[in-house]
Amino acid sequence: MRVLFTIFPATAHLYPVVPLAWALQSAGHEVVVASHAGVVDPGVIDNIAAAGLTAVPLGTPEELPAALGPHTGDAKPDRPSLGFDAHEAEDTGSWRTARSILTGMFRLHYPEPDEAGARRPVLDNLVDFARVWRPDLVLWDPLMFPAPIAARVSGAAHARLVWGMDNIAVIHERTKRELAHPAAELTEHPWLSWLGPMLERYGLEFGDEMLLGQWTLDLTQSRMRAPLDLTHVPVRRVPYTGAAVLPGWLHTPPQRPRVVLSLGVSRRKIFGKYSGFPMREFFDSVSALDIEVVATLNSRQLDAVGTLPGNVRAVEYVPLNQVLPTSSAIIHHGGGGTFASAVAFRVPQLVMPLVMWDEMVTGRYVADMGAGLVADPDALEVAGLHKQLVRLLEEPSFQLGARALHDEMLAAPAPKDVVPLLERLTAERR
């Protein structure tokens, strides 16, 4: 069969889908991956190809709003967050804030043309490709809403591939309850304002399927998922963090405990040097420890840090699956890809949740499983971080917790084991 993946234009959204795309290709299916070209993360199309997959560029910088241009890394850390805890009570209101922010973001990424009937770049480019290529199955990023439209127009089955907490489904479910409440002031689903015209363009109606797919492939750990009435297909998240030549310093085991510091792909691109993490002070605090720190820092971050202590190795990029097998701990921002890599290699984690989506939930889960510790993101304090790191390295209980997390990950079907189910569901739902 032919399988069309569609991803939001960020490398952090590409990496989770790569192992499943490989599994489908290895089973003899044709696979392509489509995304915006040259916006937000200008390297995403090249990174699709670097992963051994066929890339399909959609809207270009010339077609899309200037606000979607490549991020410079100079944004301030007070950027509005899409994150909220799906396990909290509905009356907290944070999910409504996320809903409002997402409404503006979707209008930006899938803009309405200035003139009636004019092209809608990402939507129309994807629909045009699907009509010609005729996919049997469309697997779509939960933020890539032109995908279910392209699937319906081309006659394909379609499902979401969820890489983190299913905030979209939680917001939609709560919005429906809000609309049904007799005292509700809300009279229309807020997302109709941007999705409605896209659906009308192709004669389709707004409904659950256009927001949630015919079913949902879920890469998150089972105990992290929000309680939702959806058809879930669990899939083991196999860590893929890019392709690179193995550096010489990783050819031999470290002589002392190795600690990785990673702020994540998206965090670096969006916030650049404004990471919210006191790097200079932290490096000074660990300079006397008998450890090796491997810090993934780009030139902006290095300039902000200055001269590094002798036990800190700065690298602009190294795939986590190369460095974590020889590491004793990892300090990270709580992103899903970094978390999954640490779980896969049974590495204790110190999570400082710099919230963009579900990092707070991830950090709490790590702590609840005994696989690591969580730092307060609103009061990052070097002495506290230092003590937490020493605990991770010295207390064996964190290794036991990391193994428990790993065992839970192994309980989900591997990507190759999901392929026959996808073949059957596609045949039923097309």
Short mmCIF file of C-alpha atoms in Angstrom, two decimals:
data_model
loop_
_atom_site.label_atom_id
_atom_site.label_comp_id
_atom_site.label_asym_id
_atom_site.label_seq_id
_atom_site.Cartn_x
_atom_site.Cartn_y
_atom_site.Cartn_z
CA MET A 1 0.00 0.00 0.00
CA ARG A 2 0.96 3.65 -0.30
CA VAL A 3 1.41 5.54 2.99
CA LEU A 4 1.57 9.32 3.23
CA PHE A 5 2.95 10.76 6.47
CA THR A 6 2.30 14.46 7.08
CA ILE A 7 4.21 16.32 9.79
CA PHE A 8 4.18 19.76 11.33
CA PRO A 9 7.23 21.67 9.99
CA ALA A 10 9.70 20.87 12.77
CA THR A 11 12.40 18.24 13.02
CA ALA A 12 11.19 17.38 16.53
CA HIS A 13 7.90 16.29 14.88
CA LEU A 14 9.74 14.25 12.25
CA TYR A 15 11.92 12.12 14.50
CA PRO A 16 9.08 10.23 16.26
CA VAL A 17 7.59 8.97 12.96
CA VAL A 18 10.81 7.74 11.35
CA PRO A 19 10.94 4.22 12.88
CA LEU A 20 7.34 3.48 11.87
CA ALA A 21 8.02 4.81 8.36
CA TRP A 22 11.06 2.52 8.17
CA ALA A 23 8.96 -0.44 9.34
CA LEU A 24 6.38 0.20 6.62
CA GLN A 25 9.08 0.55 3.97
CA SER A 26 10.78 -2.64 5.16
CA ALA A 27 7.45 -4.44 4.83
CA GLY A 28 7.35 -3.44 1.15
CA HIS A 29 5.03 -0.43 1.33
CA GLU A 30 5.65 2.88 -0.45
CA VAL A 31 6.21 5.73 2.00
CA VAL A 32 6.49 9.51 1.57
CA VAL A 33 6.64 12.28 4.19
CA ALA A 34 5.12 15.71 3.48
CA SER A 35 5.63 19.00 5.32
CA HIS A 36 5.88 22.76 4.87
CA ALA A 37 9.14 23.71 3.13
CA GLY A 38 11.57 26.31 4.41
CA VAL A 39 9.50 27.70 7.29
CA VAL A 40 9.85 27.46 11.09
CA ASP A 41 12.53 24.75 10.82
CA PRO A 42 14.15 25.13 7.39
CA GLY A 43 16.04 21.84 7.73
CA VAL A 44 13.02 19.59 8.08
CA ILE A 45 12.77 18.59 4.38
CA ASP A 46 16.48 17.73 4.23
CA ASN A 47 16.16 15.80 7.49
CA ILE A 48 13.36 13.69 6.00
CA ALA A 49 15.67 12.72 3.15
CA ALA A 50 18.60 12.18 5.55
CA ALA A 51 16.47 9.60 7.35
CA GLY A 52 16.20 7.61 4.12
CA LEU A 53 12.64 8.71 3.39
CA THR A 54 11.08 10.48 0.41
CA ALA A 55 10.22 14.10 1.19
CA VAL A 56 7.29 16.02 -0.32
CA PRO A 57 7.60 19.81 0.18
CA LEU A 58 4.33 21.67 0.61
CA GLY A 59 3.90 25.43 1.10
CA THR A 60 7.08 27.49 0.57
CA PRO A 61 8.24 30.68 2.34
CA GLU A 62 7.05 32.69 -0.66
CA GLU A 63 3.50 31.32 -0.26
CA LEU A 64 3.19 31.45 3.52
CA PRO A 65 3.07 34.34 6.03
CA ALA A 66 6.37 36.01 6.87
CA ALA A 67 5.70 35.21 10.54
CA LEU A 68 6.37 31.55 9.72
CA GLY A 69 9.93 32.32 8.65
CA PRO A 70 12.82 30.34 10.18
CA HIS A 71 13.14 30.96 13.92
CA THR A 72 16.21 33.02 14.78
CA GLY A 73 16.66 31.62 18.28
CA ASP A 74 16.31 35.07 19.84
CA ALA A 75 12.81 34.67 21.27
CA LYS A 76 12.32 35.46 24.92
CA PRO A 77 11.40 32.68 27.38
CA ASP A 78 8.01 34.27 28.15
CA ARG A 79 6.62 32.94 24.85
CA PRO A 80 3.05 31.68 25.49
CA SER A 81 3.00 27.97 26.29
CA LEU A 82 0.70 25.38 24.76
CA GLY A 83 1.31 23.11 27.72
CA PHE A 84 -1.28 22.09 30.28
CA ASP A 85 -1.82 19.05 32.47
CA ALA A 86 -4.58 16.95 30.94
CA HIS A 87 -5.04 15.17 34.28
CA GLU A 88 -5.98 18.40 36.10
CA ALA A 89 -9.59 19.43 36.69
CA GLU A 90 -11.30 21.22 33.82
CA ASP A 91 -11.97 24.34 35.88
CA THR A 92 -8.25 25.21 36.05
CA GLY A 93 -8.65 27.07 32.75
CA SER A 94 -5.14 26.34 31.43
CA TRP A 95 -6.59 24.16 28.69
CA ARG A 96 -8.71 27.10 27.48
CA THR A 97 -5.57 29.21 27.27
CA ALA A 98 -3.93 26.50 25.18
CA ARG A 99 -7.04 26.33 22.98
CA SER A 100 -6.86 30.06 22.33
CA ILE A 101 -3.14 29.98 21.50
CA LEU A 102 -3.65 27.02 19.17
CA THR A 103 -6.44 28.88 17.38
CA GLY A 104 -4.06 31.70 16.50
CA MET A 105 -1.26 29.29 15.60
CA PHE A 106 -3.44 27.27 13.23
CA ARG A 107 -4.68 30.43 11.49
CA LEU A 108 -1.04 31.35 10.92
CA HIS A 109 0.09 27.97 9.60
CA TYR A 110 -3.00 27.37 7.45
CA PRO A 111 -3.85 30.95 6.38
CA GLU A 112 -7.01 31.98 4.61
CA PRO A 113 -6.27 33.65 1.26
CA ASP A 114 -6.77 37.38 0.84
CA GLU A 115 -8.99 36.83 -2.17
CA ALA A 116 -11.99 34.50 -2.24
CA GLY A 117 -11.21 31.28 -4.09
CA ALA A 118 -7.43 31.85 -4.12
CA ARG A 119 -5.11 28.97 -3.24
CA ARG A 120 -4.53 27.91 0.37
CA PRO A 121 -0.88 26.82 0.02
CA VAL A 122 -0.35 23.91 2.42
CA LEU A 123 -3.90 22.57 2.11
CA ASP A 124 -4.16 22.75 -1.67
CA ASN A 125 -0.62 21.51 -2.29
CA LEU A 126 -1.26 18.48 -0.09
CA VAL A 127 -4.65 17.75 -1.65
CA ASP A 128 -3.19 18.07 -5.16
CA PHE A 129 -0.41 15.62 -4.29
CA ALA A 130 -2.81 13.14 -2.67
CA ARG A 131 -5.13 13.22 -5.67
CA VAL A 132 -2.29 12.29 -7.98
CA TRP A 133 -0.32 9.90 -5.73
CA ARG A 134 -3.46 8.19 -4.35
CA PRO A 135 -2.34 7.06 -0.88
CA ASP A 136 -4.08 4.13 0.76
CA LEU A 137 -3.30 5.46 4.23
CA VAL A 138 -2.52 8.94 5.56
CA LEU A 139 -0.79 9.09 8.96
CA TRP A 140 -0.83 12.62 10.27
CA ASP A 141 0.75 14.76 12.94
CA PRO A 142 -1.96 15.93 15.39
CA LEU A 143 -1.20 19.54 14.36
CA MET A 144 -1.38 18.85 10.59
CA PHE A 145 -5.08 19.42 9.88
CA PRO A 146 -4.96 19.56 6.06
CA ALA A 147 -4.09 15.83 6.20
CA PRO A 148 -7.56 14.40 6.99
CA ILE A 149 -9.00 16.62 4.27
CA ALA A 150 -6.48 15.28 1.74
CA ALA A 151 -7.27 11.74 2.91
CA ARG A 152 -11.01 12.16 2.47
CA VAL A 153 -10.65 13.81 -0.95
CA SER A 154 -8.32 11.05 -2.21
CA GLY A 155 -10.26 8.18 -0.63
CA ALA A 156 -7.55 7.14 1.83
CA ALA A 157 -7.91 5.81 5.34
CA HIS A 158 -6.34 8.15 7.87
CA ALA A 159 -5.12 8.15 11.45
CA ARG A 160 -3.23 10.50 13.75
CA LEU A 161 0.24 9.60 14.98
CA VAL A 162 0.43 11.13 18.48
CA TRP A 163 3.94 11.81 19.78
CA GLY A 164 3.06 13.24 23.23
CA MET A 165 0.13 13.95 25.50
CA ASP A 166 -2.99 14.12 23.33
CA ASN A 167 -3.76 17.75 24.17
CA ILE A 168 -5.74 18.24 20.96
CA ALA A 169 -8.17 15.43 21.84
CA VAL A 170 -8.46 16.63 25.45
CA ILE A 171 -9.24 20.21 24.35
CA HIS A 172 -11.78 18.99 21.78
CA GLU A 173 -13.53 16.69 24.27
CA ARG A 174 -13.74 19.44 26.90
CA THR A 175 -14.92 21.98 24.34
CA LYS A 176 -17.77 19.68 23.34
CA ARG A 177 -18.81 19.38 26.99
CA GLU A 178 -18.60 23.14 27.36
CA LEU A 179 -20.80 23.67 24.30
CA ALA A 180 -23.37 21.23 25.68
CA HIS A 181 -23.58 22.91 29.09
CA PRO A 182 -26.81 24.94 29.48
CA ALA A 183 -25.00 27.88 31.06
CA ALA A 184 -22.14 27.97 28.56
CA GLU A 185 -21.30 31.29 26.93
CA LEU A 186 -19.52 29.47 24.12
CA THR A 187 -21.83 29.00 21.11
CA GLU A 188 -19.43 27.59 18.50
CA HIS A 189 -16.28 25.49 18.57
CA PRO A 190 -13.42 28.05 18.39
CA TRP A 191 -11.54 25.94 15.86
CA LEU A 192 -14.37 26.21 13.36
CA SER A 193 -13.10 29.72 12.55
CA TRP A 194 -10.05 28.36 10.71
CA LEU A 195 -10.92 24.71 10.01
CA GLY A 196 -14.47 25.36 8.77
CA PRO A 197 -13.43 27.24 5.60
CA MET A 198 -10.80 24.57 4.83
CA LEU A 199 -13.44 21.84 5.04
CA GLU A 200 -16.01 23.81 3.04
CA ARG A 201 -13.47 24.26 0.25
CA TYR A 202 -13.65 20.52 -0.38
CA GLY A 203 -17.29 19.92 0.54
CA LEU A 204 -16.58 18.36 3.94
CA GLU A 205 -18.18 18.92 7.35
CA PHE A 206 -16.65 19.63 10.74
CA GLY A 207 -16.65 16.64 13.09
CA ASP A 208 -14.58 14.42 15.34
CA GLU A 209 -12.90 12.60 12.46
CA MET A 210 -11.50 15.84 11.03
CA LEU A 211 -9.80 16.63 14.35
CA LEU A 212 -9.00 13.16 15.68
CA GLY A 213 -8.71 10.84 12.69
CA GLN A 214 -10.39 7.49 12.15
CA TRP A 215 -8.11 6.05 14.83
CA THR A 216 -5.05 7.14 16.81
CA LEU A 217 -1.57 5.65 16.84
CA ASP A 218 -0.09 6.56 20.21
CA LEU A 219 3.65 6.66 20.95
CA THR A 220 3.32 7.75 24.58
CA GLN A 221 3.91 5.54 27.61
CA SER A 222 0.61 3.87 28.57
CA ARG A 223 0.39 5.35 32.08
CA MET A 224 0.97 8.88 30.78
CA ARG A 225 -2.07 8.95 28.51
CA ALA A 226 -5.10 11.05 29.35
CA PRO A 227 -8.36 9.09 29.72
CA LEU A 228 -10.01 9.52 26.33
CA ASP A 229 -12.75 7.65 24.49
CA LEU A 230 -10.72 7.00 21.35
CA THR A 231 -9.64 4.00 19.30
CA HIS A 232 -6.01 3.81 20.41
CA VAL A 233 -3.31 1.72 18.77
CA PRO A 234 -0.25 1.75 21.05
CA VAL A 235 3.14 1.82 19.35
CA ARG A 236 6.54 1.57 21.03
CA ARG A 237 8.50 4.78 20.60
CA VAL A 238 11.83 3.69 19.15
CA PRO A 239 14.26 6.58 19.62
CA TYR A 240 15.57 8.22 16.48
CA THR A 241 17.43 11.49 16.98
CA GLY A 242 19.08 12.00 13.61
CA ALA A 243 21.85 10.46 11.56
CA ALA A 244 25.50 11.37 12.05
CA VAL A 245 29.01 9.93 11.91
CA LEU A 246 30.06 8.44 15.26
CA PRO A 247 32.64 10.84 16.75
CA GLY A 248 36.00 9.46 17.82
CA TRP A 249 35.49 10.26 21.50
CA LEU A 250 32.57 7.79 21.56
CA HIS A 251 34.68 4.90 20.25
CA THR A 252 35.78 3.98 23.78
CA PRO A 253 33.92 3.91 27.13
CA PRO A 254 34.23 6.98 29.36
CA GLN A 255 36.77 6.91 32.17
CA ARG A 256 34.31 8.48 34.63
CA PRO A 257 30.51 8.88 34.81
CA ARG A 258 29.16 10.67 31.78
CA VAL A 259 26.29 13.15 32.14
CA VAL A 260 24.44 14.55 29.12
CA LEU A 261 22.88 18.02 29.11
CA SER A 262 20.33 18.48 26.32
CA LEU A 263 17.79 21.27 25.90
CA GLY A 264 16.15 19.64 22.87
CA VAL A 265 15.80 20.44 19.18
CA SER A 266 12.70 22.65 19.42
CA ARG A 267 13.85 24.43 22.55
CA ARG A 268 17.12 25.43 20.89
CA LYS A 269 15.45 26.65 17.70
CA ILE A 270 12.74 28.65 19.42
CA PHE A 271 14.61 30.07 22.40
CA GLY A 272 18.26 29.91 21.28
CA LYS A 273 20.45 31.37 24.00
CA TYR A 274 17.39 32.22 26.12
CA SER A 275 17.00 28.69 27.42
CA GLY A 276 15.96 29.57 30.95
CA PHE A 277 18.75 27.32 32.23
CA PRO A 278 21.68 28.82 34.21
CA MET A 279 24.37 27.09 32.15
CA ARG A 280 27.39 29.15 33.16
CA GLU A 281 26.66 28.78 36.87
CA PHE A 282 25.80 25.09 36.50
CA PHE A 283 29.05 24.29 34.69
CA ASP A 284 31.00 26.06 37.41
CA SER A 285 29.17 24.07 40.07
CA VAL A 286 30.05 20.67 38.53
CA SER A 287 33.64 21.56 37.60
CA ALA A 288 35.00 19.86 40.74
CA LEU A 289 32.95 16.66 40.31
CA ASP A 290 34.67 13.58 38.93
CA ILE A 291 32.32 13.39 35.95
CA GLU A 292 32.31 14.16 32.25
CA VAL A 293 29.53 16.48 31.08
CA VAL A 294 28.52 16.36 27.41
CA ALA A 295 26.50 19.48 26.61
CA THR A 296 24.76 19.99 23.27
CA LEU A 297 25.23 23.71 22.68
CA ASN A 298 25.15 25.73 19.49
CA SER A 299 27.28 28.82 18.82
CA ARG A 300 24.77 31.25 20.40
CA GLN A 301 24.63 29.23 23.57
CA LEU A 302 28.41 28.82 23.70
CA ASP A 303 28.89 32.56 23.32
CA ALA A 304 26.58 33.12 26.27
CA VAL A 305 28.46 30.57 28.40
CA GLY A 306 32.06 31.58 27.71
CA THR A 307 35.03 29.37 28.68
CA LEU A 308 34.04 25.86 29.75
CA PRO A 309 35.52 23.85 32.65
CA GLY A 310 37.86 21.00 31.73
CA ASN A 311 35.27 18.29 32.45
CA VAL A 312 32.65 19.77 30.11
CA ARG A 313 32.60 18.75 26.44
CA ALA A 314 30.46 21.00 24.23
CA VAL A 315 29.14 19.54 20.97
CA GLU A 316 26.69 21.28 18.67
CA TYR A 317 24.98 18.01 17.90
CA VAL A 318 25.30 14.32 18.68
CA PRO A 319 22.41 11.85 18.29
CA LEU A 320 21.26 10.76 21.73
CA ASN A 321 21.23 7.12 20.64
CA GLN A 322 25.01 7.44 20.17
CA VAL A 323 25.88 9.04 23.51
CA LEU A 324 23.29 7.67 25.95
CA PRO A 325 24.43 4.01 25.91
CA THR A 326 27.60 5.15 27.72
CA SER A 327 25.94 7.72 29.99
CA SER A 328 25.07 7.57 33.68
CA ALA A 329 22.51 10.41 33.73
CA ILE A 330 20.85 12.99 31.52
CA ILE A 331 19.64 16.51 32.33
CA HIS A 332 16.95 17.67 29.92
CA HIS A 333 13.94 19.88 29.31
CA GLY A 334 11.27 17.17 29.38
CA GLY A 335 10.75 16.83 25.62
CA GLY A 336 9.23 13.59 24.36
CA GLY A 337 12.15 12.59 22.14
CA THR A 338 14.78 13.10 24.84
CA PHE A 339 12.60 11.32 27.41
CA ALA A 340 12.06 8.35 25.07
CA SER A 341 15.78 8.07 24.35
CA ALA A 342 16.62 8.07 28.06
CA VAL A 343 13.99 5.39 28.67
CA ALA A 344 15.29 3.23 25.83
CA PHE A 345 18.83 3.23 27.25
CA ARG A 346 17.76 3.02 30.93
CA VAL A 347 19.40 6.32 31.89
CA PRO A 348 18.24 8.16 35.05
CA GLN A 349 16.85 11.61 34.28
CA LEU A 350 16.93 15.06 35.84
CA VAL A 351 14.01 16.88 34.20
CA MET A 352 13.70 20.68 34.29
CA PRO A 353 10.40 21.09 32.44
CA LEU A 354 10.66 24.17 30.23
CA VAL A 355 7.05 23.93 29.20
CA MET A 356 5.98 23.88 25.56
CA TRP A 357 3.52 20.97 25.44
CA ASP A 358 3.59 18.20 28.07
CA GLU A 359 6.97 18.53 29.75
CA MET A 360 5.53 18.95 33.25
CA VAL A 361 3.59 15.69 32.89
CA THR A 362 6.71 13.94 31.63
CA GLY A 363 8.80 15.16 34.54
CA ARG A 364 6.22 14.08 37.12
CA TYR A 365 5.96 10.66 35.47
CA VAL A 366 9.74 10.17 35.62
CA ALA A 367 9.73 11.06 39.31
CA ASP A 368 6.69 8.89 40.10
CA MET A 369 8.39 5.89 38.48
CA GLY A 370 11.54 6.48 40.52
CA ALA A 371 13.56 6.96 37.33
CA GLY A 372 14.73 10.48 38.10
CA LEU A 373 14.10 13.84 39.69
CA VAL A 374 12.34 17.05 38.68
CA ALA A 375 13.65 20.60 39.07
CA ASP A 376 11.22 23.47 39.57
CA PRO A 377 11.27 25.37 36.23
CA ASP A 378 10.16 28.58 37.91
CA ALA A 379 13.04 28.54 40.40
CA LEU A 380 16.02 26.86 38.76
CA GLU A 381 18.71 27.11 41.40
CA VAL A 382 22.22 25.83 40.79
CA ALA A 383 22.87 24.43 44.27
CA GLY A 384 19.66 22.41 44.05
CA LEU A 385 20.47 21.11 40.57
CA HIS A 386 23.93 20.11 41.78
CA LYS A 387 22.48 18.10 44.69
CA GLN A 388 19.92 16.41 42.45
CA LEU A 389 22.59 15.39 39.95
CA VAL A 390 24.78 13.91 42.68
CA ARG A 391 21.79 11.91 43.93
CA LEU A 392 21.12 10.54 40.45
CA LEU A 393 24.70 9.36 40.17
CA GLU A 394 25.08 7.93 43.65
CA GLU A 395 21.70 6.39 44.59
CA PRO A 396 21.10 3.00 42.90
CA SER A 397 17.31 3.30 43.21
CA PHE A 398 17.22 5.56 40.14
CA GLN A 399 18.77 2.83 38.03
CA LEU A 400 16.00 0.49 39.17
CA GLY A 401 13.38 3.09 38.25
CA ALA A 402 14.96 3.59 34.83
CA ARG A 403 14.74 -0.16 34.23
CA ALA A 404 11.07 -0.14 35.21
CA LEU A 405 10.39 2.63 32.70
CA HIS A 406 12.24 0.63 30.06
CA ASP A 407 10.17 -2.48 30.80
CA GLU A 408 6.96 -0.48 30.40
CA MET A 409 8.19 0.84 27.04
CA LEU A 410 8.88 -2.72 25.86
CA ALA A 411 5.29 -3.71 26.66
CA ALA A 412 4.03 -1.70 23.67
CA PRO A 413 4.21 -3.29 20.21
CA ALA A 414 7.29 -2.42 18.15
CA PRO A 415 6.67 -0.51 14.90
CA LYS A 416 7.15 -3.62 12.78
CA ASP A 417 4.52 -5.45 14.83
CA VAL A 418 1.95 -2.71 14.18
CA VAL A 419 2.27 -2.92 10.37
CA PRO A 420 -0.16 -5.88 9.91
CA LEU A 421 -2.78 -4.05 12.00
CA LEU A 422 -2.34 -0.93 9.88
CA GLU A 423 -2.82 -3.02 6.74
CA ARG A 424 -6.06 -4.44 8.13
CA LEU A 425 -7.42 -1.09 9.39
CA THR A 426 -6.60 0.55 6.08
CA ALA A 427 -8.50 -2.09 4.16
CA GLU A 428 -11.51 -1.63 6.47
CA ARG A 429 -11.55 2.19 6.58
CA ARG A 430 -10.69 3.24 3.03
#
